[in-house]
Coordinates of C-alpha atoms and ligand atoms in Angstrom, one line a residue:
X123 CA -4.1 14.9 -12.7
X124 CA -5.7 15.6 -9.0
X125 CA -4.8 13.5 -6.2
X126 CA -6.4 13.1 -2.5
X127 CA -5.7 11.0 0.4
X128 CA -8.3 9.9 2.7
X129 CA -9.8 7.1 5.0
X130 CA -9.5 3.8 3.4
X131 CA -12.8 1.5 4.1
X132 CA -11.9 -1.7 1.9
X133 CA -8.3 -2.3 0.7
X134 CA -8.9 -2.7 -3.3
X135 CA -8.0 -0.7 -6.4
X136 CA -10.4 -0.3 -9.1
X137 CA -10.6 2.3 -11.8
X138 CA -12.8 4.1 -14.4
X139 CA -15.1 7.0 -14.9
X140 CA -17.0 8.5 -12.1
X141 CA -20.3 9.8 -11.5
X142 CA -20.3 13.0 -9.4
X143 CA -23.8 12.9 -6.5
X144 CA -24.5 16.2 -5.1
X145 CA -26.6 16.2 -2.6
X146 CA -29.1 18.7 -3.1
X147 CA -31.8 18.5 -1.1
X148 CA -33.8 21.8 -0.8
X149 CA -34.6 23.4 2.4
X150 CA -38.0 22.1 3.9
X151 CA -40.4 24.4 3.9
X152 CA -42.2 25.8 7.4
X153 CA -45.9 26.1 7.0
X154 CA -49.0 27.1 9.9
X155 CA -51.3 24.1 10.4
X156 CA -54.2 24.7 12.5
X157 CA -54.7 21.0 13.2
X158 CA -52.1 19.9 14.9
X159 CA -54.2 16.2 15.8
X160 CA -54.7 15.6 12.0
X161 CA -51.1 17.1 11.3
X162 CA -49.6 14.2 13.8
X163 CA -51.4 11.6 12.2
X164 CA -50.0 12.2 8.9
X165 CA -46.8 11.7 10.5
X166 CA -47.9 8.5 11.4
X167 CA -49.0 7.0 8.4
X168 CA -45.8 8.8 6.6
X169 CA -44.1 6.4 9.6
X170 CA -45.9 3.1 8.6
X171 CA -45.1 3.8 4.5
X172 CA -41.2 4.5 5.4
X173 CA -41.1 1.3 7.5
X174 CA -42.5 -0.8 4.8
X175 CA -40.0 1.2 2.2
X176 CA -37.3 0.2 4.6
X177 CA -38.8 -3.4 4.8
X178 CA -38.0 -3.6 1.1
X179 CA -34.7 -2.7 1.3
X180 CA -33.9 -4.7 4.0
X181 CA -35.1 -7.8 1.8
X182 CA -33.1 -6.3 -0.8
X183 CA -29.9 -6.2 1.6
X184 CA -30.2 -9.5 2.8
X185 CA -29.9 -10.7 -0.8
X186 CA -26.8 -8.6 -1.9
X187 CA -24.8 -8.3 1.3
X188 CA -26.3 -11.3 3.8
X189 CA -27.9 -10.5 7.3
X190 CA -25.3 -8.5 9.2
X191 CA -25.3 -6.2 6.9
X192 CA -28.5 -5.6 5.8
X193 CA -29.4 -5.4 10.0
X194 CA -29.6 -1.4 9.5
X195 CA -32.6 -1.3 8.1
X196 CA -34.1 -3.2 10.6
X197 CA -32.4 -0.8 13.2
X198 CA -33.8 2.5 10.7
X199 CA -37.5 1.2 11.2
X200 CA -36.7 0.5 14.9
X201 CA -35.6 4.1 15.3
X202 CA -39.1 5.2 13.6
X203 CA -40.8 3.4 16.3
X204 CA -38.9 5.5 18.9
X205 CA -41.2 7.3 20.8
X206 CA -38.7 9.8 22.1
X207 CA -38.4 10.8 18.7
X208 CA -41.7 10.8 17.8
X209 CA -43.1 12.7 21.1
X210 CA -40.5 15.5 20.1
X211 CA -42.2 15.2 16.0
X212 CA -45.5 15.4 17.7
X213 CA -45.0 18.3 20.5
X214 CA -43.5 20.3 17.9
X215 CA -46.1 20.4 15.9
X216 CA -48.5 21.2 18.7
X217 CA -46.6 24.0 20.4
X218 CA -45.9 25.9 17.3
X219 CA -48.4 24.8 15.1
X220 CA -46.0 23.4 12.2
X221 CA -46.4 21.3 9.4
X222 CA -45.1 17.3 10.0
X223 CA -42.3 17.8 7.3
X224 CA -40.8 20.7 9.0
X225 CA -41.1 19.1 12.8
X226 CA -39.4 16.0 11.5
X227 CA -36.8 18.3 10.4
X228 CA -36.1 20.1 12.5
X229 CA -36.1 16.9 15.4
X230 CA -33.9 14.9 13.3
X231 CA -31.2 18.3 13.4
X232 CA -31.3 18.4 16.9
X233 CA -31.4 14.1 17.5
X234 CA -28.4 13.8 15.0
X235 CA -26.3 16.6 16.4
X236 CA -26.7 15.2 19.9
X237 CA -25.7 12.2 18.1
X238 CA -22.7 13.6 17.0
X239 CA -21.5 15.4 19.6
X240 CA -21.5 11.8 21.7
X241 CA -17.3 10.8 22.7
X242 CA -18.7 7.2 21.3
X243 CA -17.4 6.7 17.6
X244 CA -20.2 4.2 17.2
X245 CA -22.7 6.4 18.6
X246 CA -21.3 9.5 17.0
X247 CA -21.5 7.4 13.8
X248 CA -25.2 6.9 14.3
X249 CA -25.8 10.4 13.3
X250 CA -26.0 9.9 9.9
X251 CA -28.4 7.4 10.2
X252 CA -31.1 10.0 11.8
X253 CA -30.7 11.7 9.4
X254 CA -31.5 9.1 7.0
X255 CA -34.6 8.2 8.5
X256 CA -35.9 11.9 9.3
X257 CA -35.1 12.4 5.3
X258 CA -37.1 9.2 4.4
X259 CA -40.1 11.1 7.0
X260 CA -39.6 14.1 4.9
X261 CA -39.6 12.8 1.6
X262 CA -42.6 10.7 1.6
X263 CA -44.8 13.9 3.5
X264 CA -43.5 16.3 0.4
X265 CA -44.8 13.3 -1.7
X266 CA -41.0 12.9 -3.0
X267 CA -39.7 9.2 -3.9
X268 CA -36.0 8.6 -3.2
X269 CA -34.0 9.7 -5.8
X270 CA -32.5 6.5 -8.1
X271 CA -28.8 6.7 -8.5
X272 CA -28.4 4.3 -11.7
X273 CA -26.3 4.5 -14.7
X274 CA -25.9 2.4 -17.4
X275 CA -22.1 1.2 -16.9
X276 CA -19.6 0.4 -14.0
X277 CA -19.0 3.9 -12.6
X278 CA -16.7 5.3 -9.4
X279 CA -19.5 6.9 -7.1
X280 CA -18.2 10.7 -6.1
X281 CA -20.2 12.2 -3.1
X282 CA -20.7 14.3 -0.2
X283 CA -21.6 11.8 1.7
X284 CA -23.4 8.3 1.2
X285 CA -26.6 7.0 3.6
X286 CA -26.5 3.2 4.0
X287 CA -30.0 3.4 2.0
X288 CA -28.7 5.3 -1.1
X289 CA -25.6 2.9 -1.0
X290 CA -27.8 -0.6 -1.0
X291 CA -29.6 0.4 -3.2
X292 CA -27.3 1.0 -5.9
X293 CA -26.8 -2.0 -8.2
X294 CA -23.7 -3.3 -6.7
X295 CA -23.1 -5.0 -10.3
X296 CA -22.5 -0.8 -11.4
X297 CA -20.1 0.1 -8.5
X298 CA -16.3 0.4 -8.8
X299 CA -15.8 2.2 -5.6
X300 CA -16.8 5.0 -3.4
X301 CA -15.4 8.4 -2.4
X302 CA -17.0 10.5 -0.2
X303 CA -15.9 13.9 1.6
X304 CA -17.9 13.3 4.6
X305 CA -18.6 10.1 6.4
X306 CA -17.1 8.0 9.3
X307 CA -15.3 4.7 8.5
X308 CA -17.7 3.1 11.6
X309 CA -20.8 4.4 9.6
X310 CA -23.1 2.0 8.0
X311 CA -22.3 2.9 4.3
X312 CA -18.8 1.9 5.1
X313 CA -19.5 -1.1 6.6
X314 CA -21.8 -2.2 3.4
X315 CA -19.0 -0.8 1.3
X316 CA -16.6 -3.5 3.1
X317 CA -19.3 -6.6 2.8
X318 CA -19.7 -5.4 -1.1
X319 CA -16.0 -5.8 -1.1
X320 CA -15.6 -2.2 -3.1
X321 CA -13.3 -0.3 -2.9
X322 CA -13.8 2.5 -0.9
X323 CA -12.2 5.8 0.4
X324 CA -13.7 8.6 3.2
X325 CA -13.2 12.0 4.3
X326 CA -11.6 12.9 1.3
X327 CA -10.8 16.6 1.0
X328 CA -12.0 17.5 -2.8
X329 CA -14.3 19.6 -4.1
X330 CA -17.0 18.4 -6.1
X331 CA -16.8 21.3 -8.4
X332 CA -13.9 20.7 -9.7
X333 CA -15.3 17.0 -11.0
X334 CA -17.6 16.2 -13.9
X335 CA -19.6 12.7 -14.1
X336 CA -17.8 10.2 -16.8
X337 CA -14.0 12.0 -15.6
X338 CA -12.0 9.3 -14.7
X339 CA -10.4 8.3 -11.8
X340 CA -8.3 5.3 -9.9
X341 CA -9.1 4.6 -6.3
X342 CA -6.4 2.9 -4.5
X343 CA -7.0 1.5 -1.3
X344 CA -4.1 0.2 0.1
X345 CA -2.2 3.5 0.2
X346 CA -5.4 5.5 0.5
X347 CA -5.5 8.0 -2.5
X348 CA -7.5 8.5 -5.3
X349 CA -6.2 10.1 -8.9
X350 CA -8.4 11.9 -10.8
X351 CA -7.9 12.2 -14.5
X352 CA -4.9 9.8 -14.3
X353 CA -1.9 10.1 -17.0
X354 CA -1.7 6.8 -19.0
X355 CA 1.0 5.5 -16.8
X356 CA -1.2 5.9 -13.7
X357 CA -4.0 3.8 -15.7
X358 CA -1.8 1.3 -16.9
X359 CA -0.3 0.9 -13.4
X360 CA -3.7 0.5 -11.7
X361 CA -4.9 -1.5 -14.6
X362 CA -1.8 -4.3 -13.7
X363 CA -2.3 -4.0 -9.8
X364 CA -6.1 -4.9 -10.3
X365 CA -4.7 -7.9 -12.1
X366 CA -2.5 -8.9 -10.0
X367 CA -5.5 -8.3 -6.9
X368 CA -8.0 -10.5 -9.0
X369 CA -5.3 -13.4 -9.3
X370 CA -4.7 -12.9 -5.7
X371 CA -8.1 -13.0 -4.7
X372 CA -8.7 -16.5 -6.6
X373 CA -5.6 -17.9 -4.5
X374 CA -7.4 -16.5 -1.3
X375 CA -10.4 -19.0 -2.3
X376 CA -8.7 -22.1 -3.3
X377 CA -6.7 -22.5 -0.1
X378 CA -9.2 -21.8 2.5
X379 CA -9.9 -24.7 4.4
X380 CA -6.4 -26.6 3.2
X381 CA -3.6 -27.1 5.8
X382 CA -0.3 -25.3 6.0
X383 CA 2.1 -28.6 4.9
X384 CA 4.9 -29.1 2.9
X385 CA 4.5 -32.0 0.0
X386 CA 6.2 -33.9 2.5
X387 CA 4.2 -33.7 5.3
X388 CA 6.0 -31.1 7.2
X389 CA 3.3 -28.8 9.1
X390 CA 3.8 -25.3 10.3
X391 CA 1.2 -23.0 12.5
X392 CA 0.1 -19.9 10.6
X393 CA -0.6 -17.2 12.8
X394 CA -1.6 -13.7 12.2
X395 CA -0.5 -10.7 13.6
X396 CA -2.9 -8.1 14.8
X397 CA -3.7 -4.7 16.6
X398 CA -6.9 -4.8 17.9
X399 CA -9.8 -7.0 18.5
X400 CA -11.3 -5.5 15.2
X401 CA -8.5 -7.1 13.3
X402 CA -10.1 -10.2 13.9
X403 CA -12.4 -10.2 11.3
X404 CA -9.9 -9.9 8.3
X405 CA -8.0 -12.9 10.2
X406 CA -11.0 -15.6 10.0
X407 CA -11.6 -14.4 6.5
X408 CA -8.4 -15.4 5.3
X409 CA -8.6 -18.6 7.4
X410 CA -5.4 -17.4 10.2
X411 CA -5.3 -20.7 12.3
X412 CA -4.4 -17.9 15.0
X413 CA -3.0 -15.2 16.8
X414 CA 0.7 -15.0 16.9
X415 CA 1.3 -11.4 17.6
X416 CA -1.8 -9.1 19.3
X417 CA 0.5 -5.9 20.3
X418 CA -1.7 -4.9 23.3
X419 CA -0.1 -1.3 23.2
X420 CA -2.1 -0.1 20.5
X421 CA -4.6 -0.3 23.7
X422 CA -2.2 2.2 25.3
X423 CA -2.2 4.6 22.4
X424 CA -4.3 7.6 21.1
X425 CA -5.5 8.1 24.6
X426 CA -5.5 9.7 27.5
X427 CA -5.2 7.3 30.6
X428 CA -4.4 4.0 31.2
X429 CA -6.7 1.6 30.0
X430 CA -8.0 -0.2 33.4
X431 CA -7.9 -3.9 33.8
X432 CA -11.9 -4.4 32.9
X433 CA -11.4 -2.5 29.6
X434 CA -8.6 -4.8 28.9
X435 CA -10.2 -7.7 30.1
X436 CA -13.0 -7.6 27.6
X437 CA -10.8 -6.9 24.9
X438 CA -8.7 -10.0 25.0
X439 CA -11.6 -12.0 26.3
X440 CA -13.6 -10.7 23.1
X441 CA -10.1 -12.0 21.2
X442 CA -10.3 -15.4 22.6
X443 CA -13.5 -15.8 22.3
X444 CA -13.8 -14.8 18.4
X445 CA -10.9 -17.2 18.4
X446 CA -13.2 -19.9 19.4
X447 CA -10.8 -22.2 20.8
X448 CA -7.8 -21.3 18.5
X449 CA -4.4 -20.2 20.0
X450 CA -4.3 -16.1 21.0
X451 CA -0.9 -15.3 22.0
X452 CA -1.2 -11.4 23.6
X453 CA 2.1 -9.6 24.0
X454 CA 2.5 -7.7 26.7
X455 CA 2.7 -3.8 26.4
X456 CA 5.7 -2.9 24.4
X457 CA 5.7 0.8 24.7
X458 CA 8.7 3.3 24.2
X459 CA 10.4 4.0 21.4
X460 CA 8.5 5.0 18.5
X461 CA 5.3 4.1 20.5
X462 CA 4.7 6.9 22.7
X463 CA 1.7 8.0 25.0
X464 CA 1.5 11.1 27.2
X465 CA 0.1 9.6 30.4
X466 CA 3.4 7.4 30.5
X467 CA 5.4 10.7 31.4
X468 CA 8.4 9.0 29.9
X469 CA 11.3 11.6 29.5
X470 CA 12.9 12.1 25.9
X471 CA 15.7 10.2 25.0
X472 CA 18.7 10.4 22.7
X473 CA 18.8 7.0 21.3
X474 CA 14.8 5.5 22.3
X475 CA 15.4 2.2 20.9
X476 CA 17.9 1.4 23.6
X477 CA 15.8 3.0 26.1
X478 CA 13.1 3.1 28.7
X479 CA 11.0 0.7 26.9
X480 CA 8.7 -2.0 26.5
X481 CA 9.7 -5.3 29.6
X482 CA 11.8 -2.5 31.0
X483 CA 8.8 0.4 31.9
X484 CA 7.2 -3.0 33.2
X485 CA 9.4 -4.1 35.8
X486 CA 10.2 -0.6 36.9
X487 CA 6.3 -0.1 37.1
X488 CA 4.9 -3.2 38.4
X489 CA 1.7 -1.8 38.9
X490 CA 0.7 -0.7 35.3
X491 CA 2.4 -4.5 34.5
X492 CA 0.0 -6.4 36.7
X493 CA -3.5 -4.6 35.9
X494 CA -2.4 -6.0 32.5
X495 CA -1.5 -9.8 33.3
X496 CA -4.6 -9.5 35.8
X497 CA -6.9 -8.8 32.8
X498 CA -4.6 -11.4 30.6
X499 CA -5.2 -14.3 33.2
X500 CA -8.8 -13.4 33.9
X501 CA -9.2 -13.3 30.2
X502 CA -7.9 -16.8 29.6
X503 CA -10.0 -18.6 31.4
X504 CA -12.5 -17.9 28.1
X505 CA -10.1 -19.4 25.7
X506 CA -6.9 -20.0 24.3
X507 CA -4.7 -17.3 25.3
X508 CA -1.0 -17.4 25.5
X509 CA 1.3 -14.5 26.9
X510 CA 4.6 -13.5 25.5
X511 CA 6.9 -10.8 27.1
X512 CA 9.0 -8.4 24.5
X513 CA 12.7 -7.2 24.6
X514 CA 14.0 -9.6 26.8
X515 CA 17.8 -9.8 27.6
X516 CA 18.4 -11.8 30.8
X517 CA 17.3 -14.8 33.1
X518 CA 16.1 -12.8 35.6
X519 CA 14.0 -10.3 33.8
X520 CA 11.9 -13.7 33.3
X521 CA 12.5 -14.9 36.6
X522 CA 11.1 -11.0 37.9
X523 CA 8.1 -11.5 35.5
X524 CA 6.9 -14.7 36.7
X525 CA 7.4 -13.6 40.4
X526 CA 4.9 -10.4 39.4
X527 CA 2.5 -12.6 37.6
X528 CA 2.5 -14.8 40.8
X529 CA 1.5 -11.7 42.8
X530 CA -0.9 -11.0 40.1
X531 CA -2.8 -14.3 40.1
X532 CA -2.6 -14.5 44.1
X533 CA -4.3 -11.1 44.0
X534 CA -7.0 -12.6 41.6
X535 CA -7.3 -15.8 43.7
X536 CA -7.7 -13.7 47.4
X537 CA -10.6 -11.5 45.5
X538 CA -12.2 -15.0 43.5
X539 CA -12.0 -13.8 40.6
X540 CA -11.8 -16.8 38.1
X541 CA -8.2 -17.1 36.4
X542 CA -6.0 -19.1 35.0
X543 CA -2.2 -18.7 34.5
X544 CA -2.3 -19.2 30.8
X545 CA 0.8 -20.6 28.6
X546 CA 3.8 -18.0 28.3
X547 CA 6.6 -17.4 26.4
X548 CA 9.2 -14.3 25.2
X549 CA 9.8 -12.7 22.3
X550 CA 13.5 -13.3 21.2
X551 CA 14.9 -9.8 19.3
X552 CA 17.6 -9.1 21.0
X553 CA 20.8 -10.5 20.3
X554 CA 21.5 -10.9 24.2
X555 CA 18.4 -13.3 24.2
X556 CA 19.3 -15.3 21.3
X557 CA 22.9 -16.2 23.1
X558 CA 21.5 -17.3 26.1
X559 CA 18.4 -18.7 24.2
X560 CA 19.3 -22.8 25.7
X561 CA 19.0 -21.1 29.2
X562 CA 15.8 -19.3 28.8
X563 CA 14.4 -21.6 27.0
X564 CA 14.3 -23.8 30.4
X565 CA 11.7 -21.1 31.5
X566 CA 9.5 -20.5 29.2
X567 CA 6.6 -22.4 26.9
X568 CA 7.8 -20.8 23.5
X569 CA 9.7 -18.3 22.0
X570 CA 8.7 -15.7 19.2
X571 CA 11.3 -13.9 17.1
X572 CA 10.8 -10.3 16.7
X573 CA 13.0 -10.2 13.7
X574 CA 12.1 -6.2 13.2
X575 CA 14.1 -5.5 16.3
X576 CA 16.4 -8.2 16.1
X577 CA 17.3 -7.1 12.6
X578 CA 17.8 -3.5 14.3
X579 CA 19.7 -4.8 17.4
X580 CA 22.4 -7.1 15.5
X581 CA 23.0 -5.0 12.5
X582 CA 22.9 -1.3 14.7
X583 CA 20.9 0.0 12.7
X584 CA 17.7 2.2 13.5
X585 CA 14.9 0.5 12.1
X586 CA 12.9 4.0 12.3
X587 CA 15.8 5.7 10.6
X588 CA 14.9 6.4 7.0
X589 CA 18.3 7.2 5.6
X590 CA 19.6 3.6 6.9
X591 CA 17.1 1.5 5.0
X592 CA 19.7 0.5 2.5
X593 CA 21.2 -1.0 5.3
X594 CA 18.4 -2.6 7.2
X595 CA 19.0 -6.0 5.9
X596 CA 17.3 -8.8 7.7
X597 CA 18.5 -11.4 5.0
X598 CA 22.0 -10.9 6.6
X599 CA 23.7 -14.0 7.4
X600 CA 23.8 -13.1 11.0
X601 CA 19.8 -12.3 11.5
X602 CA 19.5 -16.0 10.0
X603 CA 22.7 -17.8 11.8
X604 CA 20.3 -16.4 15.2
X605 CA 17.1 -17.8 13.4
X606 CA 18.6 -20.8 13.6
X607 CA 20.1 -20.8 16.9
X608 CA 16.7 -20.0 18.5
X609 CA 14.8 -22.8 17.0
X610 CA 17.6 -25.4 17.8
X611 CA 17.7 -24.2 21.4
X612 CA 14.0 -24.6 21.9
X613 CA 14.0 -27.6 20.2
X614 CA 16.8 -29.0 22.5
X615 CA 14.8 -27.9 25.6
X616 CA 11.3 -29.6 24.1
X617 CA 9.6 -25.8 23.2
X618 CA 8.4 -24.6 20.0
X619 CA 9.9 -21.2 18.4
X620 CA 8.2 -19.0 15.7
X621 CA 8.7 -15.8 13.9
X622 CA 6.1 -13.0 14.4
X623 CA 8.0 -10.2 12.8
X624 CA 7.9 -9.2 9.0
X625 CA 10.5 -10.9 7.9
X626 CA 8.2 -14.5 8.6
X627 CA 5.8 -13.2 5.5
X628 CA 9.0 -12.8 3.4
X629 CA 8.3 -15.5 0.9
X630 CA 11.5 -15.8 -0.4
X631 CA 12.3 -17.2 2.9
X632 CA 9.7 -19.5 3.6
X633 CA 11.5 -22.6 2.3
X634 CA 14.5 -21.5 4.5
X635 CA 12.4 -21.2 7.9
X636 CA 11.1 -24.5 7.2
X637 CA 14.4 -26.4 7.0
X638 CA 15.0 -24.5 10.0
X639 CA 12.8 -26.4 11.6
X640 CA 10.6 -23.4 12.3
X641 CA 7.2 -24.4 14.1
X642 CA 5.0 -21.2 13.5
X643 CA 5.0 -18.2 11.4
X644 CA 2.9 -15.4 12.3
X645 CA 2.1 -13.0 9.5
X646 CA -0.1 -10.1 8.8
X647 CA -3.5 -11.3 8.0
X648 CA -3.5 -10.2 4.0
X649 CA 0.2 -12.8 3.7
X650 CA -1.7 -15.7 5.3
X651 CA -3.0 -17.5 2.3
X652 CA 0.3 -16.2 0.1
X653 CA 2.3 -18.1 3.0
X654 CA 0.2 -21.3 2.9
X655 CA 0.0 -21.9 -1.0
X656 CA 4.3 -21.5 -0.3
X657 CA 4.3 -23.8 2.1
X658 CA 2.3 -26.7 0.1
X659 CA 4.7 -26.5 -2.8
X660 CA 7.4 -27.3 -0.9
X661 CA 9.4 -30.6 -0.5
X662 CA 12.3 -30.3 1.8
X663 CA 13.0 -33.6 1.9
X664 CA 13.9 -33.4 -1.7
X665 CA 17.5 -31.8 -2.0
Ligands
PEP461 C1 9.6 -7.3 16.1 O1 10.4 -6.6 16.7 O2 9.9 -8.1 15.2 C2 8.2 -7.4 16.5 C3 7.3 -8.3 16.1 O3 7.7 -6.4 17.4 P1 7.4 -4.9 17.0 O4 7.6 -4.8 15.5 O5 6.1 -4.6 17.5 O6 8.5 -4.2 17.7
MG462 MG1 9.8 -5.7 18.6

């Protein structure tokens, strides 16, 4: 048994024997011409034959995987056109009196290294495709075809590395999944790996000598590994979660469309959680009805300067506007604790949890605070954005945040920059909030319980604290007893309170948060549809 973790492109298991793709292209030969003109012009006509090769494939693509995806090959003949490229093809040739194959060679080296070298992961990403086409160039001057990958039965693909060409046209009917070694996860193979909905791992650190075609293997990617020569008891257990995926899978289909209602007519709002704009995607597919939780910090993060207030403003813009008209509700920065970033400066501390975090860095920084509600109120004039404020413990934290938003929307207003002060609520998770919950709730348009902290908060327990997890229990008769005195506080004061922390996807709760009288659950997007087919089967009128 071999195991490897690497960079999971489509969340699926699959398993079965593989078939191992070097790739062993041999060097391209240099050779003296001594007419460059005629030289060039074989080029050209090697140009026109690749673009009507990549024609067929794009026909091909369109079929299997529908029009965004199959929009690569149109790109890969738009590239060919490039004259840059081909100026660089043609002065080659001229100024060292080389033959076409080698020129396009050695262009498309030095194109897909600047490529790669590029800060852009898109652009970096393009790289591969360069090479792709200079390869297709090369291949039909040698008088090569491309070589066929096709076997006989369903097979796991091993590789080096995958071009979006030799991945389409594989017969997708014959795929289980993918591993490759190399390869970005914002290339184009992985993106048609994602529409094919296969399975699909990258940057996987093993070495093909060690594998044979028809070994076999089980790609899992949810936790991002992939076994090679599993025992029977890895088999077995792969062969029951692929099961269990395909049922899930049919449930996916069936309630797409349907509302979230009881039996009894008793609707909720199902919400998804997110962390990016990119998240989006996976949301529509599984039919969220919106955003109940985007944690803007993941903004913050991985970086190395604040992200300014036009970069934010596209990115929640772009949310409400993918949205189309469904709610967005954007939490404000909730850094601190486990979420660290350099730039912040923030000092270590013994017990981050209870620290410098989140509202707190906020009010104590006012200007970081309003670049971000500047970009949150500019963003909502291009849809349906709501704001909600984490870690909240007192009145006048709110009563501070509205007065900073006011600056922040006067500010907007003196420059005329379109805005509009959107709807805005708090996150309740601590237990200070959730006892004073009738007073805030005068404030605010909605509340959202963060049960992950308030589970952490009420029960002292660290929720990053591995040794405690036996004792993290959100099920505690406390966690719930607040559940319920949020939602009857808001209700009391005519607002609507949901839950956007993990314990709102916890199924065997779902009946509970309903008699609650819960009005939205927000859940990651992969727990939507599980949530609505709960929901229908209930009847809480019924005792
Ligand atoms: C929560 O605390 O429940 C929550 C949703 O916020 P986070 O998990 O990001 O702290
Ligand atoms: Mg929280």
């Amino acid at each position: 048994m071999m195991q490897f973790f690497g960079k999971s492109v489509y969340k699926g298991i699959t398993a079965g024997p593989i078939m191992v793709l070097k790739n062993q292209a041999d060097p391209v030969r240099r050779r003296s011409i001594d007419n460059p003109e005629a030289e060039f012009e074989r080029v050209r006509t090697a140009v026109i034959q690749a673009k009507e090769q990549l024609q067929v494939l794009y026909e091909k693509a369109v079929k299997e995987v529908g029009e965004s995806g199959a929009v690569i090959f149109q790109v890969h003949q738009m590239m060919l056109e490039d004259e840059v490229f081909l100026e660089a093809v043609r002065s080659m040739i001229q100024r060292e009196m080389v033959n076409g194959e080698y020129a396009a060679a050695v262009t498309g080296d030095n194109f897909s290294e600047m490529f790669a070298g590029m800060d852009d992961e898109y652009m970096k990403a393009r790289a591969a495709d360069i090479k792709d086409i200079s390869n297709r160039l090369i291949r039909i001057l040698e008088g090569r075809t491309e070589t066929e990958v096709s076997f006989d039965s369903p097979m796991i693909v091993v590789a080096d590395d995958l071009s979006p060409s030799q991945t389409v046209r594989m017969d997708k009917e014959k795929i289980l999944g993918f591993v490759t070694i190399h390869g970005s996860v914002n290339s184009h193979t992985a993106i048609l790996a994602r529409m094919m909905n296969i399975p699909a791992l990258m940057g996987v650190p093993v070495d093909l000598g060690r594998l044979y075609t028809g070994m076999q293997a089980v790609v899992d990617g949810f936790e991002g590994n992939v076994i090679f020569q599993p025992d029977d008891g890895q088999r077995q257990q792969a062969k029951r979660r692929m099961a269990e995926e395909k049922e899930k899978l049919h449930l996916l289909e069936d309630l797409k469309g349907k509302e979230t209602v009881t039996i009894d007519g008793r609707s909720i709002c199902l919400y998804a959680n997110i962390g990016s704009v990119d998240d989006i995607q996976t949301v529509l597919e599984n039919d969220g009805e919106g955003i109940g939780l985007f944690r803007s910090e993941f903004l913050y993060l991985g970086r190395d300067d604040f992200p300014g207030e036009e970069e934010q403003f596209q990115a929640y813009k772009q949310a409400a506007q993918r949205m189309d008209g469904k709610k967005v509700i954007i939490r404000t920065l909730d850094i601190g604790g486990d979420k660290q970033a350099d730039y912040f400066n923030l000092e270590k501390e013994d017990n981050p949890a209870m620290g410098y975090r989140a509202i707190r860095i906020c009010l104590k920084q006012p200007d970081i605070f309003k670049t971000q509600l500047r970009a949150l109120f500019r963003a909502a004039v291009f849809g349906n954005i709501s704001v909600m404020y984490p870690m909240i413990t007192a009145v006048e934290e709110v009563k501070q945040i509205f007065e900073i938003g006011r600056e922040a929307g006067q500010e907007l207003e003196a420059a005329k920059i379109p805005y509009r002060y959107p709807e805005q609520g708090i996150m309740i998770e601590t237990p200070a909030a959730v006892m004073i919950s009738d007073e805030l709730a005068e404030l605010v348009d909605f509340f959202s319980i963060g049960t992950n902290d308030l589970t952490q908060y009420t029960l002292a327990v660290d929720r990053q604290n591995e040794n405690l997890d036996d004792f993290y229990n959100p099920h505690h008769k406390a966690v719930l007893r607040m559940i319920q005195m949020v939602a009857d506080n808001a209700h009391k004061h005519g607002i609507w309170a949901g839950i956007c922390g993990e314990l709102g996807a916890d199924t065997e709760l779902t009946e509970e948060f309903v008699r609650m009288g819960l009005d939205e659950l927000s859940v990651a997007p992969s727990m939507l549809l599980k949530i609505r087919k709960k929901v229908r089967e209930l009847n809480i009128t019924e005792e």
